[in-house]
Amino acid sequence: MRAVVFRGDGVVEVADAQEPTIEHDGDAIVRVRLAGICGTDLHVVHGDIPMDPGSILGHEAAGVVEAVGADVRSVAPGDRVVASFQVACGACWFCRNGQTGLCDEHRMLGGGPFGGDLHGAQAGFLRVPVADVNLLRIPDEVADEAAVFVGDVLTTGVYAASLAAPGPDDVVAVIGAGPVGACVTRALIADGGRTVVVLDRDAARLEAVASLGVRTVDVGATNPEMALARETDGRGADIVIDAVGSIEAYTSALETVRRGGRIVVAGVYTSQHVELQLGVAWIRGISLVFAGETPVQALWTPTMDRVADGTLDPTPLVSHRLPIADAAEGYDLFGRRIATKVVLDPWA
Ligand SMILES: [Zn+2]
Ligand SMILES: [Zn+2]
C-alpha cells in the first residue's frame, strides 16, 4: 500500500509501506477511502509533536472495514466507517464517564510516541485498536467527504460550541476561520439564536464563513477589541472561542471577552508560554475553559446524525481532493493556508 511517511525535519514523502494486520482481538483493519490533512499533522511535521522518521502520518480517515479481530462486535467487514482521531480504551473511568479525550490509555492515530506509536491514517489501510470504541458506521446518505470530519474537526466544533454553551442573547466571538473555527461556527449557528462574530486575517476564509450568515472581522484591518466592543455596547463578547491555538489568538481572546465572560480554548497548544496577570483575570471574573482533546466518541453519534439530516454540512470546507501521490503538495498548500481542507485518496 502507499502511505504518507514522515521523513523528519518538515519532510513528508509518499512511499510503499507494509500493510497493517490484526494485532489484538479488538482491532479492525480499515481500507481507507479518504484521509484528511489536519493542523495537528503540521505540528508533527514541523517538530512541535515528536514523531520517529518512517512513521505514517494522519489521523482522519473514512473507509470500509476490511477485517476485524475476534472481539469486535460493532462493525463488520464491508461496513463504511469513520475512525476517531483519538484512540480511547473505552473501559477506564474517564471513558466510562464520556471523557474519552482524557482516557488513561490515551493514544492517537499518527500521533508519534506520545500518541502510542500508532501508524497514521494517510495510507491504503489503517489498523484501529479497540474498534468497537473507535470506529463509527457511516449512514448511506453521508458522503466520505462529510464523514471524515466527524472523526475530528466537525465533532471538535460541536464540542467547543457545547463548552461555550451560549444563551440566546449572547454574542460569541470565534477567533480563527480555519477548519476548526469554521466547524465551531457551523455548530453555533445550527443551534440558532445568538450572534456569532468570526475573526481572522485571511479574506478568503472570512468570506467562506460569512456565507453562513455570521458577521466577520478582518483583524488585519480592524482592532478586534474595538470590533467586539461595537457589537456589544462597549462590553466585549460574552463568550470567546480560541479556534487557532496561538499566543496571538489567546491574547486576543483575553482582550475581546467582557468582564464576567467565558473563554473556551479549543485551539491546540503544545509548548507555548504566556504570562497571565492573575489580578487582572481575577478582577475581571473571567472563566477560562481549556477544551483539551475532544471526547469524539461521546459526541460523534449526534454529530453524524446532524450531518445526515443536513443541519451540519462540513463538505464546503474541502478545497482540495488529491491522489495520495500529491500528498507533499497537499501539506504545502495547507501549511500556506491556500487550502482550507485537503483530503487524500490513497487508491487514486
Ligand atoms: Zn485533526
Ligand atoms: Zn479510557
mmCIF file of C-alpha atoms and ligand atoms in Angstrom:
data_model
loop_
_atom_site.group_PDB
_atom_site.id
_atom_site.type_symbol
_atom_site.label_atom_id
_atom_site.label_comp_id
_atom_site.label_asym_id
_atom_site.label_seq_id
_atom_site.Cartn_x
_atom_site.Cartn_y
_atom_site.Cartn_z
ATOM 1 C CA MET A 1 0.000 0.000 0.000
ATOM 2 C CA ARG A 2 1.049 3.600 -0.419
ATOM 3 C CA ALA A 3 1.333 5.841 2.604
ATOM 4 C CA VAL A 4 2.361 9.358 3.593
ATOM 5 C CA VAL A 5 5.550 8.882 5.589
ATOM 6 C CA PHE A 6 7.297 11.386 7.869
ATOM 7 C CA ARG A 7 10.984 11.683 6.988
ATOM 8 C CA GLY A 8 11.943 14.230 9.670
ATOM 9 C CA ASP A 9 12.612 17.985 9.606
ATOM 10 C CA GLY A 10 9.439 19.044 7.855
ATOM 11 C CA VAL A 11 9.688 16.456 5.061
ATOM 12 C CA VAL A 12 6.839 14.176 4.022
ATOM 13 C CA GLU A 13 7.063 11.594 1.285
ATOM 14 C CA VAL A 14 4.743 9.060 -0.317
ATOM 15 C CA ALA A 15 6.250 5.597 -0.073
ATOM 16 C CA ASP A 16 5.312 1.939 -0.177
ATOM 17 C CA ALA A 17 4.583 0.718 3.342
ATOM 18 C CA GLN A 18 3.796 -2.596 4.918
ATOM 19 C CA GLU A 19 0.071 -3.281 5.276
ATOM 20 C CA PRO A 20 -1.152 -3.456 8.869
ATOM 21 C CA THR A 21 -2.529 -6.681 10.310
ATOM 22 C CA ILE A 22 -4.806 -7.570 13.225
ATOM 23 C CA GLU A 23 -2.562 -7.477 16.310
ATOM 24 C CA HIS A 24 -5.210 -7.675 19.058
ATOM 25 C CA ASP A 25 -8.687 -9.196 19.154
ATOM 26 C CA GLY A 26 -10.256 -5.728 19.406
ATOM 27 C CA ASP A 27 -8.537 -4.402 16.262
ATOM 28 C CA ALA A 28 -10.068 -3.656 12.906
ATOM 29 C CA ILE A 29 -8.322 -3.031 9.606
ATOM 30 C CA VAL A 30 -9.909 -0.276 7.542
ATOM 31 C CA ARG A 31 -9.377 0.160 3.829
ATOM 32 C CA VAL A 32 -9.052 3.956 3.745
ATOM 33 C CA ARG A 33 -11.050 5.709 1.032
ATOM 34 C CA LEU A 34 -10.339 9.252 2.165
ATOM 35 C CA ALA A 35 -7.825 10.675 4.645
ATOM 36 C CA GLY A 36 -7.673 14.303 5.794
ATOM 37 C CA ILE A 37 -4.670 16.526 6.388
ATOM 38 C CA CYS A 38 -5.133 18.433 9.636
ATOM 39 C CA GLY A 39 -3.398 21.251 11.517
ATOM 40 C CA THR A 40 -2.163 18.719 14.057
ATOM 41 C CA ASP A 41 -0.316 16.901 11.250
ATOM 42 C CA LEU A 42 1.537 20.151 10.577
ATOM 43 C CA HIS A 43 2.555 20.281 14.266
ATOM 44 C CA VAL A 44 4.002 16.778 13.831
ATOM 45 C CA VAL A 45 5.764 17.546 10.554
ATOM 46 C CA HIS A 46 7.295 20.734 11.978
ATOM 47 C CA GLY A 47 8.523 19.035 15.134
ATOM 48 C CA ASP A 48 6.140 20.507 17.764
ATOM 49 C CA ILE A 49 4.871 16.970 18.371
ATOM 50 C CA PRO A 50 7.652 14.351 18.262
ATOM 51 C CA MET A 51 7.481 11.519 15.745
ATOM 52 C CA ASP A 52 10.020 8.960 14.593
ATOM 53 C CA PRO A 53 11.031 9.225 10.932
ATOM 54 C CA GLY A 54 9.447 6.410 8.934
ATOM 55 C CA SER A 55 6.069 6.672 10.702
ATOM 56 C CA ILE A 56 2.867 7.082 8.715
ATOM 57 C CA LEU A 57 1.122 10.435 9.213
ATOM 58 C CA GLY A 58 -2.518 11.375 9.623
ATOM 59 C CA HIS A 59 -5.421 10.739 11.962
ATOM 60 C CA GLU A 60 -8.537 11.432 9.893
ATOM 61 C CA ALA A 61 -9.951 8.581 7.824
ATOM 62 C CA ALA A 62 -13.168 7.322 6.303
ATOM 63 C CA GLY A 63 -13.213 3.930 4.655
ATOM 64 C CA VAL A 64 -14.526 0.388 4.628
ATOM 65 C CA VAL A 65 -13.835 -2.292 7.220
ATOM 66 C CA GLU A 66 -11.562 -4.899 5.669
ATOM 67 C CA ALA A 67 -11.087 -7.282 8.605
ATOM 68 C CA VAL A 68 -11.892 -7.466 12.319
ATOM 69 C CA GLY A 69 -10.428 -9.249 15.332
ATOM 70 C CA ALA A 70 -12.329 -11.918 17.291
ATOM 71 C CA ASP A 71 -13.694 -9.481 19.924
ATOM 72 C CA VAL A 72 -15.093 -6.832 17.576
ATOM 73 C CA ARG A 73 -18.888 -6.588 17.745
ATOM 74 C CA SER A 74 -19.990 -3.153 16.499
ATOM 75 C CA VAL A 75 -18.589 -3.242 12.969
ATOM 76 C CA ALA A 76 -18.065 -5.960 10.373
ATOM 77 C CA PRO A 77 -16.165 -6.283 7.100
ATOM 78 C CA GLY A 78 -17.854 -4.233 4.385
ATOM 79 C CA ASP A 79 -19.187 -1.546 6.753
ATOM 80 C CA ARG A 80 -18.443 2.061 5.833
ATOM 81 C CA VAL A 81 -16.826 3.684 8.854
ATOM 82 C CA VAL A 82 -15.058 6.761 10.124
ATOM 83 C CA ALA A 83 -12.224 6.494 12.636
ATOM 84 C CA SER A 84 -11.843 8.668 15.704
ATOM 85 C CA PHE A 85 -8.525 10.543 15.580
ATOM 86 C CA GLN A 86 -8.084 9.672 19.222
ATOM 87 C CA VAL A 87 -7.924 6.042 20.221
ATOM 88 C CA ALA A 88 -9.641 5.510 23.556
ATOM 89 C CA CYS A 89 -9.755 2.338 25.645
ATOM 90 C CA GLY A 90 -13.486 2.574 26.361
ATOM 91 C CA ALA A 91 -13.044 0.968 29.789
ATOM 92 C CA CYS A 92 -11.294 3.428 32.147
ATOM 93 C CA TRP A 93 -13.121 5.853 34.469
ATOM 94 C CA PHE A 94 -12.746 8.741 32.019
ATOM 95 C CA CYS A 95 -14.049 6.722 29.062
ATOM 96 C CA ARG A 96 -16.962 5.370 31.094
ATOM 97 C CA ASN A 97 -17.839 8.960 32.009
ATOM 98 C CA GLY A 98 -17.832 10.338 28.481
ATOM 99 C CA GLN A 99 -14.383 11.928 28.739
ATOM 100 C CA THR A 100 -12.601 9.798 26.156
ATOM 101 C CA GLY A 101 -10.232 12.679 25.363
ATOM 102 C CA LEU A 102 -8.750 12.173 28.833
ATOM 103 C CA CYS A 103 -8.515 8.350 28.589
ATOM 104 C CA ASP A 104 -5.992 6.657 30.917
ATOM 105 C CA GLU A 105 -4.502 4.879 27.900
ATOM 106 C CA HIS A 106 -4.797 7.831 25.564
ATOM 107 C CA ARG A 107 -3.487 7.171 22.073
ATOM 108 C CA MET A 108 -3.767 8.947 18.763
ATOM 109 C CA LEU A 109 -3.551 7.737 15.185
ATOM 110 C CA GLY A 110 -0.321 9.034 13.671
ATOM 111 C CA GLY A 111 0.465 10.841 16.926
ATOM 112 C CA GLY A 112 4.065 9.675 17.458
ATOM 113 C CA PRO A 113 5.500 8.178 20.662
ATOM 114 C CA PHE A 114 3.229 10.257 22.926
ATOM 115 C CA GLY A 115 0.257 9.001 20.902
ATOM 116 C CA GLY A 116 1.093 5.349 21.469
ATOM 117 C CA ASP A 117 3.196 4.951 18.309
ATOM 118 C CA LEU A 118 0.226 4.045 16.136
ATOM 119 C CA HIS A 119 0.636 4.384 12.404
ATOM 120 C CA GLY A 120 -1.430 7.103 10.810
ATOM 121 C CA ALA A 121 -4.435 7.215 8.545
ATOM 122 C CA GLN A 122 -2.900 8.612 5.345
ATOM 123 C CA ALA A 123 -2.391 5.152 3.898
ATOM 124 C CA GLY A 124 -4.193 2.451 1.952
ATOM 125 C CA PHE A 125 -5.009 0.540 5.137
ATOM 126 C CA LEU A 126 -5.252 1.549 8.779
ATOM 127 C CA ARG A 127 -5.233 -0.535 11.948
ATOM 128 C CA VAL A 128 -7.705 0.809 14.523
ATOM 129 C CA PRO A 129 -7.360 -0.598 18.056
ATOM 130 C CA VAL A 130 -10.495 -1.145 20.192
ATOM 131 C CA ALA A 131 -12.588 -0.857 17.050
ATOM 132 C CA ASP A 132 -15.871 -1.102 18.979
ATOM 133 C CA VAL A 133 -14.998 2.236 20.598
ATOM 134 C CA ASN A 134 -13.028 3.983 17.878
ATOM 135 C CA LEU A 135 -14.979 3.323 14.669
ATOM 136 C CA LEU A 136 -18.413 4.679 13.804
ATOM 137 C CA ARG A 137 -20.596 3.421 10.977
ATOM 138 C CA ILE A 138 -21.417 5.981 8.288
ATOM 139 C CA PRO A 139 -25.072 6.238 7.198
ATOM 140 C CA ASP A 140 -25.664 5.649 3.461
ATOM 141 C CA GLU A 141 -26.722 9.251 2.881
ATOM 142 C CA VAL A 142 -23.455 10.691 4.254
ATOM 143 C CA ALA A 143 -20.558 11.000 1.794
ATOM 144 C CA ASP A 144 -16.972 10.186 2.750
ATOM 145 C CA GLU A 145 -16.059 13.896 2.375
ATOM 146 C CA ALA A 146 -18.504 14.758 5.149
ATOM 147 C CA ALA A 147 -17.928 11.682 7.314
ATOM 148 C CA VAL A 148 -14.177 12.230 7.551
ATOM 149 C CA PHE A 149 -14.874 15.440 9.531
ATOM 150 C CA VAL A 150 -16.917 13.548 12.135
ATOM 151 C CA GLY A 151 -13.809 11.729 13.406
ATOM 152 C CA ASP A 152 -12.144 15.015 14.292
ATOM 153 C CA VAL A 153 -12.754 18.586 13.153
ATOM 154 C CA LEU A 154 -16.550 18.796 12.993
ATOM 155 C CA THR A 155 -17.005 16.979 16.293
ATOM 156 C CA THR A 156 -14.368 19.298 17.762
ATOM 157 C CA GLY A 157 -16.515 22.209 16.591
ATOM 158 C CA VAL A 158 -19.580 20.672 18.235
ATOM 159 C CA TYR A 159 -17.571 20.103 21.436
ATOM 160 C CA ALA A 160 -16.247 23.679 21.556
ATOM 161 C CA ALA A 161 -19.749 25.029 20.971
ATOM 162 C CA SER A 162 -21.038 22.831 23.815
ATOM 163 C CA LEU A 163 -18.349 24.166 26.171
ATOM 164 C CA ALA A 164 -19.256 27.713 25.127
ATOM 165 C CA ALA A 165 -22.916 26.924 25.895
ATOM 166 C CA PRO A 166 -24.145 30.370 24.789
ATOM 167 C CA GLY A 167 -27.508 31.737 25.813
ATOM 168 C CA PRO A 168 -29.857 33.022 23.101
ATOM 169 C CA ASP A 169 -28.776 36.661 23.552
ATOM 170 C CA ASP A 170 -25.046 36.034 23.834
ATOM 171 C CA VAL A 171 -22.515 37.461 21.420
ATOM 172 C CA VAL A 172 -19.974 34.742 20.655
ATOM 173 C CA ALA A 173 -16.628 35.610 19.079
ATOM 174 C CA VAL A 174 -14.816 32.826 17.239
ATOM 175 C CA ILE A 175 -11.127 33.553 16.742
ATOM 176 C CA GLY A 176 -9.938 31.809 13.585
ATOM 177 C CA ALA A 177 -11.836 30.925 10.408
ATOM 178 C CA GLY A 178 -9.750 27.834 9.618
ATOM 179 C CA PRO A 179 -11.313 24.355 9.595
ATOM 180 C CA VAL A 180 -11.882 24.242 13.373
ATOM 181 C CA GLY A 181 -13.210 27.820 13.525
ATOM 182 C CA ALA A 182 -15.498 27.158 10.574
ATOM 183 C CA CYS A 183 -16.834 23.988 12.241
ATOM 184 C CA VAL A 184 -17.352 25.763 15.595
ATOM 185 C CA THR A 185 -19.259 28.439 13.692
ATOM 186 C CA ARG A 186 -21.416 25.826 11.958
ATOM 187 C CA ALA A 187 -22.199 24.183 15.296
ATOM 188 C CA LEU A 188 -23.075 27.538 16.917
ATOM 189 C CA ILE A 189 -25.443 28.617 14.178
ATOM 190 C CA ALA A 190 -27.021 25.176 13.862
ATOM 191 C CA ASP A 191 -28.302 25.720 17.404
ATOM 192 C CA GLY A 192 -29.690 29.113 16.353
ATOM 193 C CA GLY A 193 -30.401 32.327 18.167
ATOM 194 C CA ARG A 194 -27.146 34.005 19.098
ATOM 195 C CA THR A 195 -24.866 36.459 17.358
ATOM 196 C CA VAL A 196 -21.621 34.952 16.073
ATOM 197 C CA VAL A 197 -18.666 37.104 15.067
ATOM 198 C CA VAL A 198 -15.709 35.379 13.393
ATOM 199 C CA LEU A 199 -12.247 36.957 13.427
ATOM 200 C CA ASP A 200 -9.370 36.150 11.082
ATOM 201 C CA ARG A 201 -6.926 37.944 8.823
ATOM 202 C CA ASP A 202 -7.491 35.718 5.770
ATOM 203 C CA ALA A 203 -10.018 37.270 3.393
ATOM 204 C CA ALA A 204 -10.954 34.007 1.645
ATOM 205 C CA ARG A 205 -11.578 32.167 4.909
ATOM 206 C CA LEU A 206 -13.657 35.079 6.232
ATOM 207 C CA GLU A 207 -15.692 35.156 3.044
ATOM 208 C CA ALA A 208 -16.380 31.426 3.364
ATOM 209 C CA VAL A 209 -17.752 31.743 6.923
ATOM 210 C CA ALA A 210 -19.623 34.954 6.060
ATOM 211 C CA SER A 211 -21.645 32.855 3.617
ATOM 212 C CA LEU A 212 -23.031 31.004 6.657
ATOM 213 C CA GLY A 213 -24.678 34.270 7.715
ATOM 214 C CA VAL A 214 -22.334 35.342 10.514
ATOM 215 C CA ARG A 215 -20.505 38.629 10.979
ATOM 216 C CA THR A 216 -16.791 38.703 10.244
ATOM 217 C CA VAL A 217 -13.902 40.919 11.314
ATOM 218 C CA ASP A 218 -10.650 41.194 9.368
ATOM 219 C CA VAL A 219 -8.195 41.606 12.234
ATOM 220 C CA GLY A 220 -5.555 42.779 9.776
ATOM 221 C CA ALA A 221 -7.667 45.880 9.148
ATOM 222 C CA THR A 222 -9.735 46.290 12.330
ATOM 223 C CA ASN A 223 -8.763 46.105 16.000
ATOM 224 C CA PRO A 224 -10.595 43.034 17.396
ATOM 225 C CA GLU A 225 -11.279 44.621 20.785
ATOM 226 C CA MET A 226 -12.873 47.656 19.132
ATOM 227 C CA ALA A 227 -14.860 45.461 16.741
ATOM 228 C CA LEU A 228 -16.359 43.392 19.584
ATOM 229 C CA ALA A 229 -16.981 46.493 21.674
ATOM 230 C CA ARG A 230 -19.041 47.894 18.801
ATOM 231 C CA GLU A 231 -21.197 44.742 18.724
ATOM 232 C CA THR A 232 -21.877 44.827 22.473
ATOM 233 C CA ASP A 233 -22.391 48.442 23.618
ATOM 234 C CA GLY A 234 -18.742 48.533 24.636
ATOM 235 C CA ARG A 235 -18.804 45.436 26.910
ATOM 236 C CA GLY A 236 -16.941 42.881 24.818
ATOM 237 C CA ALA A 237 -18.007 39.405 23.755
ATOM 238 C CA ASP A 238 -19.946 37.263 26.217
ATOM 239 C CA ILE A 239 -18.005 34.219 25.059
ATOM 240 C CA VAL A 240 -14.806 33.950 23.019
ATOM 241 C CA ILE A 241 -13.645 30.707 21.430
ATOM 242 C CA ASP A 242 -9.967 30.440 20.522
ATOM 243 C CA ALA A 243 -10.088 28.156 17.492
ATOM 244 C CA VAL A 244 -6.471 28.765 16.476
ATOM 245 C CA GLY A 245 -4.021 27.772 19.189
ATOM 246 C CA SER A 246 -1.528 30.641 19.044
ATOM 247 C CA ILE A 247 -0.381 33.175 21.593
ATOM 248 C CA GLU A 248 -1.860 35.908 19.415
ATOM 249 C CA ALA A 249 -5.246 34.162 19.433
ATOM 250 C CA TYR A 250 -5.146 33.522 23.176
ATOM 251 C CA THR A 251 -4.180 37.135 23.907
ATOM 252 C CA SER A 252 -6.904 38.353 21.591
ATOM 253 C CA ALA A 253 -9.437 36.193 23.466
ATOM 254 C CA LEU A 254 -8.491 37.860 26.758
ATOM 255 C CA GLU A 255 -8.801 41.293 25.142
ATOM 256 C CA THR A 256 -12.160 40.749 23.476
ATOM 257 C CA VAL A 257 -14.100 38.974 26.244
ATOM 258 C CA ARG A 258 -16.290 41.065 28.536
ATOM 259 C CA ARG A 259 -15.987 41.186 32.327
ATOM 260 C CA GLY A 260 -17.574 38.021 33.662
ATOM 261 C CA GLY A 261 -17.305 36.386 30.238
ATOM 262 C CA ARG A 262 -16.058 32.978 29.220
ATOM 263 C CA ILE A 263 -13.117 31.908 27.069
ATOM 264 C CA VAL A 264 -13.056 28.442 25.519
ATOM 265 C CA VAL A 265 -9.598 27.408 24.352
ATOM 266 C CA ALA A 266 -10.213 24.898 21.571
ATOM 267 C CA GLY A 267 -7.049 25.527 19.531
ATOM 268 C CA VAL A 268 -4.216 23.070 20.155
ATOM 269 C CA TYR A 269 -1.296 24.211 22.303
ATOM 270 C CA THR A 270 1.991 22.400 22.801
ATOM 271 C CA SER A 271 4.932 24.167 24.490
ATOM 272 C CA GLN A 272 3.943 27.847 24.301
ATOM 273 C CA HIS A 273 4.175 30.053 27.399
ATOM 274 C CA VAL A 274 2.268 33.215 28.249
ATOM 275 C CA GLU A 275 2.260 35.423 31.318
ATOM 276 C CA LEU A 276 -1.152 35.713 32.903
ATOM 277 C CA GLN A 277 -1.611 38.624 35.267
ATOM 278 C CA LEU A 278 -3.703 36.836 37.859
ATOM 279 C CA GLY A 279 -5.114 40.016 39.377
ATOM 280 C CA VAL A 280 -6.483 41.154 36.043
ATOM 281 C CA ALA A 281 -8.111 37.795 35.278
ATOM 282 C CA TRP A 282 -9.478 37.704 38.849
ATOM 283 C CA ILE A 283 -10.927 41.193 38.978
ATOM 284 C CA ARG A 284 -12.469 40.741 35.514
ATOM 285 C CA GLY A 285 -14.075 37.472 36.623
ATOM 286 C CA ILE A 286 -13.008 35.588 33.514
ATOM 287 C CA SER A 287 -13.935 31.912 33.145
ATOM 288 C CA LEU A 288 -11.215 30.127 31.242
ATOM 289 C CA VAL A 289 -12.036 26.670 29.857
ATOM 290 C CA PHE A 290 -9.350 24.564 28.209
ATOM 291 C CA ALA A 291 -11.098 22.138 25.882
ATOM 292 C CA GLY A 292 -8.366 19.509 25.770
ATOM 293 C CA GLU A 293 -8.799 16.754 23.256
ATOM 294 C CA THR A 294 -12.330 16.391 22.008
ATOM 295 C CA PRO A 295 -14.154 13.404 23.502
ATOM 296 C CA VAL A 296 -15.007 12.289 19.975
ATOM 297 C CA GLN A 297 -16.723 9.063 20.954
ATOM 298 C CA ALA A 298 -19.090 10.870 23.321
ATOM 299 C CA LEU A 299 -20.265 13.292 20.637
ATOM 300 C CA TRP A 300 -19.862 11.696 17.255
ATOM 301 C CA THR A 301 -23.197 9.896 17.002
ATOM 302 C CA PRO A 302 -25.302 13.076 17.390
ATOM 303 C CA THR A 303 -22.811 14.902 15.149
ATOM 304 C CA MET A 304 -23.177 12.250 12.431
ATOM 305 C CA ASP A 305 -26.989 12.437 12.816
ATOM 306 C CA ARG A 306 -26.853 16.175 12.130
ATOM 307 C CA VAL A 307 -24.676 15.632 9.079
ATOM 308 C CA ALA A 308 -27.162 13.033 7.861
ATOM 309 C CA ASP A 309 -30.163 15.360 8.366
ATOM 310 C CA GLY A 310 -28.344 18.273 6.720
ATOM 311 C CA THR A 311 -28.162 20.647 9.711
ATOM 312 C CA LEU A 312 -24.368 20.379 9.750
ATOM 313 C CA ASP A 313 -22.534 20.264 6.429
ATOM 314 C CA PRO A 314 -18.742 20.433 6.562
ATOM 315 C CA THR A 315 -18.183 19.498 2.887
ATOM 316 C CA PRO A 316 -17.742 23.096 1.619
ATOM 317 C CA LEU A 317 -14.514 23.132 3.661
ATOM 318 C CA VAL A 318 -12.902 20.589 1.336
ATOM 319 C CA SER A 319 -10.880 22.733 -1.050
ATOM 320 C CA HIS A 320 -8.583 20.046 -2.458
ATOM 321 C CA ARG A 321 -9.186 16.352 -3.118
ATOM 322 C CA LEU A 322 -5.850 14.888 -4.189
ATOM 323 C CA PRO A 323 -4.440 11.472 -5.043
ATOM 324 C CA ILE A 324 -2.060 10.331 -2.325
ATOM 325 C CA ALA A 325 0.888 10.812 -4.722
ATOM 326 C CA ASP A 326 0.325 14.568 -4.345
ATOM 327 C CA ALA A 327 0.391 14.478 -0.523
ATOM 328 C CA ALA A 328 3.505 16.656 -0.215
ATOM 329 C CA GLU A 329 1.817 19.316 -2.317
ATOM 330 C CA GLY A 330 -1.287 18.966 -0.130
ATOM 331 C CA TYR A 331 0.755 19.571 3.024
ATOM 332 C CA ASP A 332 2.359 22.583 1.393
ATOM 333 C CA LEU A 333 -0.967 24.091 0.268
ATOM 334 C CA PHE A 334 -2.490 23.529 3.700
ATOM 335 C CA GLY A 335 0.574 24.855 5.518
ATOM 336 C CA ARG A 336 0.480 28.024 3.429
ATOM 337 C CA ARG A 337 -3.273 28.372 4.078
ATOM 338 C CA ILE A 338 -4.034 28.170 0.369
ATOM 339 C CA ALA A 339 -6.122 25.064 1.064
ATOM 340 C CA THR A 340 -8.803 25.081 3.781
ATOM 341 C CA LYS A 341 -9.021 21.302 3.852
ATOM 342 C CA VAL A 342 -7.118 18.711 1.866
ATOM 343 C CA VAL A 343 -8.366 15.147 1.586
ATOM 344 C CA LEU A 344 -6.243 12.389 0.087
ATOM 345 C CA ASP A 345 -7.408 9.345 -1.837
ATOM 346 C CA PRO A 346 -4.919 6.535 -1.052
ATOM 347 C CA TRP A 347 -6.078 4.455 -4.007
ATOM 348 C CA ALA A 348 -6.289 7.095 -6.754
HETATM 349 ZN ZN ZN B 1 -7.184 16.550 13.014
HETATM 350 ZN ZN ZN B 2 -10.075 5.044 28.565
#
